Short mmCIF file of C-alpha atoms and ligand atoms in Angstrom, two decimals:
data_model
loop_
_atom_site.label_atom_id
_atom_site.label_comp_id
_atom_site.label_asym_id
_atom_site.label_seq_id
_atom_site.Cartn_x
_atom_site.Cartn_y
_atom_site.Cartn_z
CA UNK A 193 -8.85 89.61 -34.95
CA UNK A 194 -10.22 89.39 -38.44
CA UNK A 195 -8.44 90.83 -41.25
CA UNK A 196 -10.33 91.22 -44.50
CA UNK A 197 -8.68 91.37 -47.82
CA UNK A 198 -7.91 95.16 -49.01
CA UNK A 199 -10.84 96.84 -50.65
CA UNK A 200 -10.75 96.24 -54.46
CA UNK A 201 -8.86 92.92 -54.57
CA UNK A 202 -10.36 89.33 -54.45
CA UNK A 203 -9.42 85.51 -53.33
CA UNK A 204 -10.12 83.60 -56.42
CA UNK A 205 -10.85 80.03 -55.85
CA UNK A 206 -13.45 77.53 -56.92
CA UNK A 207 -15.89 78.33 -59.37
CA UNK A 208 -14.13 81.66 -60.37
CA UNK A 209 -11.02 80.19 -60.50
CA UNK A 210 -12.37 77.61 -62.99
CA UNK A 211 -13.58 80.26 -65.36
CA UNK A 212 -10.40 81.99 -65.15
CA UNK A 213 -8.15 79.01 -65.86
CA UNK A 214 -10.60 78.15 -68.81
CA UNK A 215 -10.27 81.95 -70.19
CA UNK A 216 -6.30 81.43 -70.21
CA UNK A 217 -6.39 77.81 -71.48
CA UNK A 218 -8.39 78.91 -74.45
CA UNK A 219 -6.40 82.13 -75.13
CA UNK A 220 -2.82 80.05 -74.74
CA UNK A 221 -3.24 77.83 -77.68
CA UNK A 222 -4.75 80.94 -79.67
CA UNK A 223 -1.69 82.92 -79.28
CA UNK A 224 0.38 80.16 -80.28
CA UNK A 225 -1.03 79.37 -83.50
CA UNK A 226 -0.23 83.48 -84.19
CA UNK A 227 3.31 82.76 -83.28
CA UNK A 228 3.54 84.29 -79.91
CA UNK A 229 5.53 83.36 -76.82
CA UNK A 230 5.39 84.08 -73.23
CA UNK A 231 7.08 86.65 -71.33
CA UNK A 232 6.70 87.43 -67.59
CA UNK A 233 7.88 90.96 -66.19
CA UNK A 234 7.95 91.85 -62.69
CA UNK A 235 4.92 93.07 -60.67
CA UNK A 236 6.53 96.26 -59.87
CA UNK A 237 8.74 98.67 -62.02
CA UNK A 238 10.77 101.98 -61.60
CA UNK A 239 7.87 104.46 -61.95
CA UNK A 240 9.36 106.30 -64.60
CA UNK A 241 8.46 103.33 -66.87
CA UNK A 242 4.70 103.71 -66.52
CA UNK A 243 4.88 107.59 -65.87
CA UNK A 244 6.60 108.28 -69.12
CA UNK A 245 4.94 105.87 -71.19
CA UNK A 246 1.26 106.05 -70.20
CA UNK A 247 1.40 109.92 -69.69
CA UNK A 248 1.79 112.14 -66.76
CA UNK A 249 -2.04 113.68 -67.28
CA UNK A 250 -3.54 110.71 -67.55
CA UNK A 251 -5.77 109.28 -64.81
CA UNK A 252 -3.83 106.17 -64.37
CA UNK A 253 -0.49 108.11 -63.91
CA UNK A 254 -1.80 111.32 -62.31
CA UNK A 255 -4.36 109.33 -59.41
CA UNK A 256 -4.16 105.22 -59.68
CA UNK A 257 -0.79 104.12 -59.23
CA UNK A 258 0.17 102.36 -56.42
CA UNK A 259 3.68 104.12 -56.04
CA UNK A 260 5.92 103.40 -52.64
CA UNK A 261 9.46 104.40 -51.87
CA UNK A 262 11.87 101.67 -51.38
CA UNK A 263 14.17 101.26 -48.09
CA UNK A 264 16.96 102.63 -50.92
CA UNK A 265 14.52 105.48 -51.49
CA UNK A 266 14.05 104.28 -55.07
CA UNK A 267 10.25 105.22 -56.28
CA UNK A 268 8.77 102.15 -57.70
CA UNK A 269 5.38 101.54 -58.90
CA UNK A 270 2.85 98.28 -58.74
CA UNK A 271 2.30 97.78 -62.92
CA UNK A 272 -1.06 99.31 -63.75
CA UNK A 273 -1.02 97.35 -67.07
CA UNK A 274 1.42 95.36 -68.93
CA UNK A 275 2.48 97.01 -72.21
CA UNK A 276 4.97 99.54 -70.51
CA UNK A 277 6.81 96.84 -69.12
CA UNK A 278 6.87 94.43 -71.54
CA UNK A 279 8.51 97.34 -73.86
CA UNK A 280 11.02 97.90 -71.17
CA UNK A 281 11.61 94.23 -71.42
CA UNK A 282 12.25 94.19 -74.72
CA UNK A 283 14.73 97.24 -74.72
CA UNK A 284 16.42 96.14 -71.80
CA UNK A 285 16.82 92.55 -73.19
CA UNK A 286 17.67 93.83 -76.71
CA UNK A 287 14.83 91.42 -78.23
CA UNK A 288 15.14 92.95 -81.45
CA UNK A 289 14.76 90.21 -84.19
CA UNK A 290 15.88 92.24 -87.63
CA UNK A 291 13.23 92.10 -90.16
CA UNK A 292 11.06 89.68 -88.37
CA UNK A 293 8.12 90.11 -85.81
CA UNK A 294 8.71 89.58 -82.25
CA UNK A 295 5.35 88.39 -80.74
CA UNK A 296 4.77 88.18 -77.03
CA UNK A 297 1.99 87.75 -74.53
CA UNK A 298 1.61 87.46 -70.88
CA UNK A 299 -0.83 86.90 -68.11
CA UNK A 300 -0.56 89.06 -64.73
CA UNK A 301 -2.08 90.79 -62.16
CA UNK A 302 -1.96 94.72 -62.69
CA UNK A 303 -3.04 97.09 -59.75
CA UNK A 304 -5.04 100.63 -60.00
CA UNK A 305 -6.29 102.94 -57.58
CA UNK A 306 -9.32 103.24 -58.62
CA UNK A 307 -13.02 103.39 -56.86
CA UNK A 308 -13.86 99.71 -56.81
CA UNK A 309 -17.25 98.89 -58.37
CA UNK A 310 -18.63 96.06 -60.37
CA UNK A 311 -15.96 95.05 -62.81
CA UNK A 312 -13.58 97.56 -61.68
CA UNK A 313 -10.70 96.25 -59.27
CA UNK A 314 -7.85 97.87 -57.70
CA UNK A 315 -6.16 94.45 -58.51
CA UNK A 316 -7.34 92.94 -61.57
CA UNK A 317 -5.84 90.15 -64.04
CA UNK A 318 -4.82 91.10 -67.37
CA UNK A 319 -3.72 88.80 -70.53
CA UNK A 320 -2.15 90.57 -73.11
CA UNK A 321 -0.35 90.61 -76.59
CA UNK A 322 2.38 92.55 -78.06
CA UNK A 323 3.95 92.33 -81.33
CA UNK A 324 7.11 94.70 -82.42
CA UNK A 325 8.56 95.06 -85.66
CA UNK A 326 6.04 96.08 -88.29
CA UNK A 327 3.41 98.84 -88.91
CA UNK A 328 1.81 96.94 -91.59
CA UNK A 329 -2.35 96.97 -91.28
CA UNK A 330 -2.05 93.42 -91.41
CA UNK A 331 -0.55 93.09 -88.19
CA UNK A 332 -3.24 95.46 -86.86
CA UNK A 333 -5.96 93.31 -88.08
CA UNK A 334 -4.22 90.24 -86.94
CA UNK A 335 -3.98 91.58 -83.47
CA UNK A 336 -8.05 92.24 -83.74
CA UNK A 337 -8.46 88.94 -85.39
CA UNK A 338 -6.98 87.12 -82.27
CA UNK A 339 -9.08 89.21 -79.81
CA UNK A 340 -12.17 88.29 -81.89
CA UNK A 341 -11.53 84.38 -81.90
CA UNK A 342 -10.64 84.40 -78.42
CA UNK A 343 -14.24 85.92 -77.42
CA UNK A 344 -15.80 83.62 -79.85
CA UNK A 345 -14.15 80.83 -78.44
CA UNK A 346 -15.23 81.53 -74.84
CA UNK A 347 -18.66 81.42 -76.27
CA UNK A 348 -19.51 85.01 -76.14
CA UNK A 349 -22.22 86.79 -79.01
CA UNK A 350 -23.35 90.27 -78.05
CA UNK A 351 -19.93 91.94 -78.25
CA UNK A 352 -18.84 95.05 -80.66
CA UNK A 353 -15.62 95.75 -81.73
CA UNK A 354 -14.81 99.61 -81.74
CA UNK A 355 -12.20 101.00 -83.95
CA UNK A 356 -10.73 104.30 -84.44
CA UNK A 357 -7.24 106.05 -85.68
CA UNK A 358 -5.55 108.34 -83.68
CA UNK A 359 -3.09 109.14 -86.48
CA UNK A 360 0.65 109.96 -86.43
CA UNK A 361 2.38 112.41 -84.43
CA UNK A 362 1.61 115.07 -87.43
CA UNK A 363 -2.07 114.32 -87.41
CA UNK A 364 -2.15 114.88 -83.41
CA UNK A 365 -0.38 118.28 -83.56
CA UNK A 366 -2.70 119.29 -86.49
CA UNK A 367 -5.75 117.96 -84.70
CA UNK A 368 -4.73 119.57 -81.27
CA UNK A 369 -4.38 123.21 -82.41
CA UNK A 370 -7.96 122.91 -83.59
CA UNK A 371 -8.87 121.15 -80.69
CA UNK A 372 -7.20 123.90 -78.37
CA UNK A 373 -9.01 126.69 -80.36
CA UNK A 374 -12.23 125.21 -80.05
CA UNK A 375 -11.65 124.45 -76.20
CA UNK A 376 -10.60 128.17 -75.62
CA UNK A 377 -13.98 129.95 -75.40
CA UNK A 378 -15.88 126.81 -73.64
CA UNK A 379 -13.26 126.29 -70.86
CA UNK A 380 -15.39 127.30 -67.84
CA UNK A 381 -17.40 124.78 -68.89
CA UNK A 382 -14.97 122.09 -68.03
CA UNK A 383 -14.18 120.46 -64.80
CA UNK A 384 -11.27 121.51 -62.99
CA UNK A 385 -9.07 118.57 -63.97
CA UNK A 386 -9.92 119.32 -67.21
CA UNK A 387 -8.93 122.55 -67.23
CA UNK A 388 -5.56 121.67 -66.27
CA UNK A 389 -5.50 119.26 -69.15
CA UNK A 390 -6.71 121.63 -71.57
CA UNK A 391 -3.70 123.58 -70.93
CA UNK A 392 -1.09 120.34 -70.75
CA UNK A 393 -2.64 117.16 -72.31
CA UNK A 394 -5.70 118.00 -74.27
CA UNK A 395 -6.44 115.00 -75.62
CA UNK A 396 -6.96 113.38 -72.34
CA UNK A 397 -10.22 115.26 -71.83
CA UNK A 398 -11.78 112.92 -73.76
CA UNK A 399 -11.44 110.60 -70.90
CA UNK A 400 -13.39 112.46 -68.66
CA UNK A 401 -16.57 111.00 -67.79
CA UNK A 402 -18.11 114.35 -66.18
CA UNK A 403 -21.31 115.53 -67.76
CA UNK A 404 -20.23 119.02 -68.65
CA UNK A 405 -16.80 118.04 -70.60
CA UNK A 406 -19.09 115.33 -72.30
CA UNK A 407 -21.41 118.00 -73.38
CA UNK A 408 -18.29 120.04 -74.48
CA UNK A 409 -16.70 117.46 -76.24
CA UNK A 410 -19.69 116.40 -78.21
CA UNK A 411 -19.33 119.59 -80.88
CA UNK A 412 -15.79 119.46 -80.67
CA UNK A 413 -13.46 118.41 -83.84
CA UNK A 414 -12.57 114.72 -83.88
CA UNK A 415 -9.25 113.23 -84.59
CA UNK A 416 -10.30 110.91 -87.24
CA UNK A 417 -10.81 114.22 -89.68
CA UNK A 418 -7.28 115.13 -89.21
CA UNK A 419 -5.28 112.01 -90.75
CA UNK A 420 -2.88 112.57 -93.00
CA UNK A 421 -2.90 110.42 -96.05
CA UNK A 422 -0.76 108.00 -94.85
CA UNK A 423 -2.91 107.41 -91.83
CA UNK A 424 -6.13 107.32 -93.63
CA UNK A 425 -4.84 104.50 -95.75
CA UNK A 426 -3.43 102.66 -92.68
CA UNK A 427 -6.76 102.41 -91.47
CA UNK A 428 -8.59 101.80 -94.51
CA UNK A 429 -6.22 98.79 -94.96
CA UNK A 430 -7.25 97.89 -91.33
CA UNK A 431 -10.54 98.26 -91.99
CA UNK A 432 -10.47 96.00 -95.49
CA UNK A 433 -8.41 93.35 -94.16
CA UNK A 434 -11.19 92.78 -91.42
CA UNK A 435 -13.83 92.57 -93.45
CA UNK A 436 -11.76 90.14 -95.72
CA UNK A 437 -11.69 88.29 -92.46
CA UNK A 438 -15.52 88.51 -91.85
CA UNK A 439 -14.82 90.75 -88.63
CA UNK A 440 -17.81 93.19 -87.36
CA UNK A 441 -16.65 96.61 -86.40
CA UNK A 442 -17.79 99.64 -85.32
CA UNK A 443 -16.09 103.08 -86.36
CA UNK A 444 -16.25 105.04 -82.96
CA UNK A 445 -15.08 108.72 -83.61
CA UNK A 446 -14.95 109.50 -80.18
CA UNK A 447 -12.90 106.47 -78.87
CA UNK A 448 -9.40 107.42 -77.74
CA UNK A 449 -8.35 104.74 -75.06
CA UNK A 450 -6.69 106.42 -71.95
CA UNK A 451 -2.89 106.30 -72.64
CA UNK A 452 -0.87 108.62 -74.33
CA UNK A 453 1.61 106.26 -75.98
CA UNK A 454 -1.12 105.25 -78.93
CA UNK A 455 -0.44 106.06 -82.23
CA UNK A 456 -2.80 105.20 -85.48
CA UNK A 457 -5.24 102.40 -84.67
CA UNK A 458 -6.58 101.81 -81.28
CA UNK A 459 -9.72 99.62 -80.71
CA UNK A 460 -12.02 98.19 -77.72
CA UNK A 461 -14.13 94.82 -77.30
CA UNK A 462 -17.30 96.04 -75.33
CA UNK A 463 -20.26 94.14 -74.31
CA UNK A 464 -23.89 95.43 -75.11
CA UNK A 465 -24.81 93.01 -72.08
CA UNK A 466 -23.09 95.62 -69.46
CA UNK A 467 -25.06 98.45 -69.25
CA UNK A 468 -22.49 100.52 -66.81
CA UNK A 469 -19.11 102.15 -67.98
CA UNK A 470 -17.15 99.00 -67.37
CA UNK A 471 -18.49 97.52 -70.45
CA UNK A 472 -14.93 96.95 -71.96
CA UNK A 473 -13.55 93.78 -71.85
CA UNK A 474 -10.38 94.26 -73.47
CA UNK A 475 -8.94 96.58 -75.64
CA UNK A 476 -5.29 97.93 -77.32
CA UNK A 477 -3.92 99.86 -79.90
CA UNK A 478 -0.56 100.56 -82.02
CA UNK A 479 2.11 102.20 -80.30
CA UNK A 480 4.83 103.00 -82.89
CA UNK A 481 6.86 105.68 -80.98
CA UNK A 482 7.08 103.77 -77.43
CA UNK A 483 10.12 101.36 -78.05
CA UNK A 484 12.46 104.58 -79.18
CA UNK A 485 10.96 106.61 -76.73
CA UNK A 486 12.54 103.63 -73.83
CA UNK A 487 16.05 104.06 -75.59
CA UNK A 488 15.18 101.25 -78.43
CA UNK A 489 15.85 101.73 -82.33
CA UNK A 490 12.53 103.01 -84.14
CA UNK A 491 10.21 100.30 -83.71
CA UNK A 492 6.59 100.04 -84.41
CA UNK A 493 4.57 97.75 -82.43
CA UNK A 494 0.75 96.87 -81.50
CA UNK A 495 -0.93 94.77 -78.80
CA UNK A 496 -4.32 94.52 -76.67
CA UNK A 497 -5.35 93.50 -73.04
CA UNK A 498 -8.36 91.58 -71.88
CA UNK A 499 -9.68 91.74 -68.39
CA UNK A 500 -9.98 88.75 -67.24
CA UNK A 501 -11.99 89.52 -63.92
CA UNK A 502 -14.64 91.19 -65.99
CA UNK A 503 -14.54 88.77 -68.60
CA UNK A 504 -15.26 86.06 -66.16
CA UNK A 505 -17.92 88.17 -64.14
CA UNK A 506 -19.82 88.31 -67.59
CA UNK A 507 -19.56 84.80 -68.66
CA UNK A 508 -21.15 84.08 -65.18
CA UNK A 509 -23.76 86.62 -65.68
CA UNK A 510 -24.63 85.21 -68.91
CA UNK A 511 -24.32 81.29 -68.20
CA UNK A 512 -21.52 81.02 -70.33
CA UNK A 513 -20.08 77.46 -69.07
CA UNK A 514 -16.25 77.54 -68.26
CA UNK A 515 -15.86 74.66 -70.91
CA UNK A 516 -16.21 70.87 -70.24
CA UNK A 517 -15.22 69.49 -67.04
CA UNK A 518 -12.43 67.07 -66.94
CA UNK A 519 -13.84 63.44 -67.94
CA UNK A 520 -11.61 61.55 -65.47
CA UNK A 521 -13.18 59.34 -63.13
CA UNK A 522 -12.92 60.37 -59.10
CA UNK A 523 -12.91 58.08 -56.33
CA UNK A 524 -13.32 58.76 -53.01
CA UNK A 525 -11.64 56.18 -50.42
CA UNK A 526 -13.15 55.82 -47.45
CA UNK A 527 -11.13 53.85 -44.84
CA UNK A 528 -13.12 52.69 -41.50
CA UNK A 529 -10.26 52.30 -39.21
CA UNK A 530 -6.51 53.73 -39.06
CA UNK A 531 -5.31 50.67 -38.83
CA UNK A 532 -6.69 49.94 -42.30
CA UNK A 533 -4.66 52.94 -44.06
CA UNK A 534 -1.80 50.81 -44.69
CA UNK A 535 -3.97 48.42 -47.10
CA UNK A 536 -5.75 51.68 -48.56
CA UNK A 537 -2.69 53.38 -48.99
CA UNK A 538 -1.54 50.32 -51.62
CA UNK A 539 -5.10 50.55 -53.38
CA UNK A 540 -5.33 54.33 -53.76
CA UNK A 541 -1.48 54.22 -54.99
CA UNK A 542 -2.49 51.98 -57.70
CA UNK A 543 -5.89 54.09 -59.21
CA UNK A 544 -3.60 57.39 -58.60
CA UNK A 545 -1.11 55.49 -60.84
CA UNK A 546 -4.01 55.00 -63.35
CA UNK A 547 -4.09 59.10 -63.33
CA UNK A 548 -7.65 59.03 -61.76
CA UNK A 549 -8.59 61.69 -59.10
CA UNK A 550 -8.70 60.17 -55.65
CA UNK A 551 -8.96 61.34 -52.37
CA UNK A 552 -9.85 59.57 -48.81
CA UNK A 553 -11.16 60.26 -45.56
CA UNK A 554 -8.34 61.88 -43.21
CA UNK A 555 -10.42 62.29 -40.34
CA UNK A 556 -14.22 61.59 -40.13
CA UNK A 557 -14.88 57.64 -39.94
CA UNK A 558 -18.77 57.73 -40.28
CA UNK A 559 -19.41 55.67 -43.54
CA UNK A 560 -22.81 57.53 -44.14
CA UNK A 561 -21.92 60.88 -43.80
CA UNK A 562 -18.63 59.91 -45.57
CA UNK A 563 -21.04 58.64 -48.70
CA UNK A 564 -23.08 61.72 -48.37
CA UNK A 565 -20.24 63.97 -48.86
CA UNK A 566 -18.43 62.30 -51.52
CA UNK A 567 -22.22 62.11 -53.46
CA UNK A 568 -22.51 65.99 -52.91
CA UNK A 569 -18.69 66.58 -54.16
CA UNK A 570 -19.82 64.65 -57.16
CA UNK A 571 -17.29 62.10 -56.97
CA UNK A 572 -18.11 59.24 -59.33
CA UNK A 573 -17.19 56.16 -56.95
CA UNK A 574 -16.21 55.41 -52.96
CA UNK A 575 -14.23 52.49 -52.46
CA UNK A 576 -14.82 51.51 -48.74
CA UNK A 577 -11.69 49.66 -46.75
CA UNK A 578 -12.68 47.90 -43.62
CA UNK A 579 -11.96 45.22 -41.82
CA UNK A 580 -13.65 42.50 -43.82
CA UNK A 581 -11.83 44.01 -47.16
CA UNK A 582 -8.64 43.58 -45.45
CA UNK A 583 -9.30 39.87 -44.31
CA UNK A 584 -10.39 38.79 -47.37
CA UNK A 585 -7.91 41.25 -49.60
CA UNK A 586 -10.88 42.71 -51.43
CA UNK A 587 -12.45 46.04 -52.02
CA UNK A 588 -16.02 47.44 -52.02
CA UNK A 589 -16.88 50.14 -54.47
CA UNK A 590 -19.97 52.00 -54.56
CA UNK A 591 -21.19 53.62 -57.63
CA UNK A 592 -22.26 57.05 -56.37
CA UNK A 593 -24.42 58.05 -59.63
CA UNK A 594 -26.28 54.38 -59.78
CA UNK A 595 -25.87 53.39 -55.87
CA UNK A 596 -24.76 49.90 -57.06
CA UNK A 597 -22.18 48.20 -55.06
CA UNK A 598 -19.45 45.81 -56.04
CA UNK A 599 -17.19 43.61 -54.67
CA UNK A 600 -13.69 42.59 -56.19
CA UNK A 601 -10.75 40.62 -55.04
CA UNK A 602 -7.83 43.27 -55.04
CA UNK A 603 -4.83 40.89 -56.46
CA UNK A 604 -6.68 38.81 -58.91
CA UNK A 605 -9.37 40.58 -60.44
CA UNK A 606 -7.70 44.24 -61.59
CA UNK A 607 -9.29 44.27 -64.61
CA UNK A 608 -12.72 43.34 -63.20
CA UNK A 609 -12.21 46.45 -60.97
CA UNK A 610 -11.29 48.99 -63.91
CA UNK A 611 -14.14 47.86 -65.74
CA UNK A 612 -16.67 48.80 -63.11
CA UNK A 613 -15.06 51.87 -62.68
CA UNK A 614 -15.00 52.56 -66.23
CA UNK A 615 -11.19 53.80 -66.09
CA UNK A 616 -10.09 52.76 -69.55
CA UNK A 617 -13.23 54.65 -71.39
CA UNK A 618 -12.68 57.74 -69.49
CA UNK A 619 -8.91 58.07 -69.31
P1 HAM B 77 -6.82 98.83 -70.74
O1 HAM B 77 -8.18 98.92 -71.67
O2 HAM B 77 -6.56 99.88 -69.54
O3 HAM B 77 -5.62 98.46 -71.68
O4 HAM B 77 -7.27 97.51 -69.99
C1 HAM B 77 -7.40 96.27 -70.88
C2 HAM B 77 -8.51 95.64 -70.19
O5 HAM B 77 -8.36 95.88 -68.60
C3 HAM B 77 -10.12 96.67 -69.93
O6 HAM B 77 -10.96 96.66 -71.14
C4 HAM B 77 -10.63 95.70 -68.85
O7 HAM B 77 -11.47 94.72 -69.46
C5 HAM B 77 -9.62 95.27 -68.14
N1 HAM B 77 -9.12 96.42 -66.89
C6 HAM B 77 -8.82 97.66 -66.73
N2 HAM B 77 -8.96 98.10 -65.57
C7 HAM B 77 -9.79 97.61 -65.08
C8 HAM B 77 -9.98 97.47 -63.68
N3 HAM B 77 -9.52 98.58 -62.60
N4 HAM B 77 -10.69 96.29 -63.12
C9 HAM B 77 -10.85 95.55 -63.67
N5 HAM B 77 -10.34 95.16 -64.92
C10 HAM B 77 -9.86 96.40 -65.51
C11 HAM B 77 -4.47 98.21 -71.21
O8 HAM B 77 -4.17 98.02 -69.85
C12 HAM B 77 -3.33 98.54 -72.26
N6 HAM B 77 -2.01 98.12 -71.64
C13 HAM B 77 -3.91 97.42 -73.34
C14 HAM B 77 -2.76 97.28 -74.44
C15 HAM B 77 -2.04 96.16 -74.90
N7 HAM B 77 -2.61 98.40 -75.48
C16 HAM B 77 -1.55 97.95 -76.36
N8 HAM B 77 -1.18 96.85 -75.80
#
């Protein structure tokens, strides 16, 4: 029987894993210098954690959640994103810090029942940050700064940062009155989903990709024109700080992002090198009412998440390298017969204690093919252990790059051995 992985999931290994580790390793120290610490939350939550925060009329909640009933009849959902889980964790663990900000980052797999295509998976990985405790525009600029630095560090060039503001509760109310009025005579041009959205949650019409709905939206009022004084000032300050930091941005009045929890600043990092709709490598925004909605105090917050799989895909496509490979020397041990393994073990132990990458032939004893394999796998040296080596207590070292061969006395010539393999220089 051949079993395949479920549609929209992937096994991650080899080069892909190298890229993903490079992304995570680049992000973690960046988060650290901005004073973020890591949080790990469960991969599944009570369904309400997501439905109430992301919004029941959003695509994610209405169509894309992996929801199941457990053996005790509880409705649980595999997390489709990280923000709601982190907010739930902050409130549940009362991680409040008084006046100062609480800054958390996470790396995790997310699940959305979407139609899989290039850059869109059903299980995918995100790394993200969430900062709680301030509505100061400088915190917005700081979050965008981190996102920008991360992609710079990874080696991307052709990226654009889109930014918009959804205003506060009050701005939204004013906008929705006008928007609903605008939609009324045009409702028959909307798709069936959007007609329901027009009744229940008109903001979500902006997420629709259908041509007819896009046309209706093209002439519609935009939320940015309904921002109150405070929200306008807030956005302007964010933009001023970004300019001060030398971060290029593009104001995008039609950016809405598919979550109900956002207030004020929202942003997205998109790639000019991806022509499909899946061109967002990361995105985020402010969610000043969510902590309170979860039963916590009135604490404003902001965050973003980066799609790791999509970032890997684009790095590979653009030929961006996943950083410098480890410079550690690697040695492949070829033990010619089982009876020499005892001696071989003594030598390999010594090299592993010197922190060098070592492996050995566990099955095949064919010298020629083993050397060929070791070369293919990019080992620096082969150490050959056979009858002659055991008898005279020496080792044979073959440089797999130059094909030079050396012999050295195992007990008396350790320094010479280390010099041959350049262990000192490479460590
Ligand atoms: P999001 O825009 O839904 O935001 O996801 C962030 C990133 O995850 C996207 O830009 C994309 O790169 C990646 N992504 C999303 N869906 C998929 C998929 N099906 N397959 C592959 N990659 C995908 C959030 O999730 C918010 N929680 C971000 C946030 C944090 N807002 C505030 N704090």
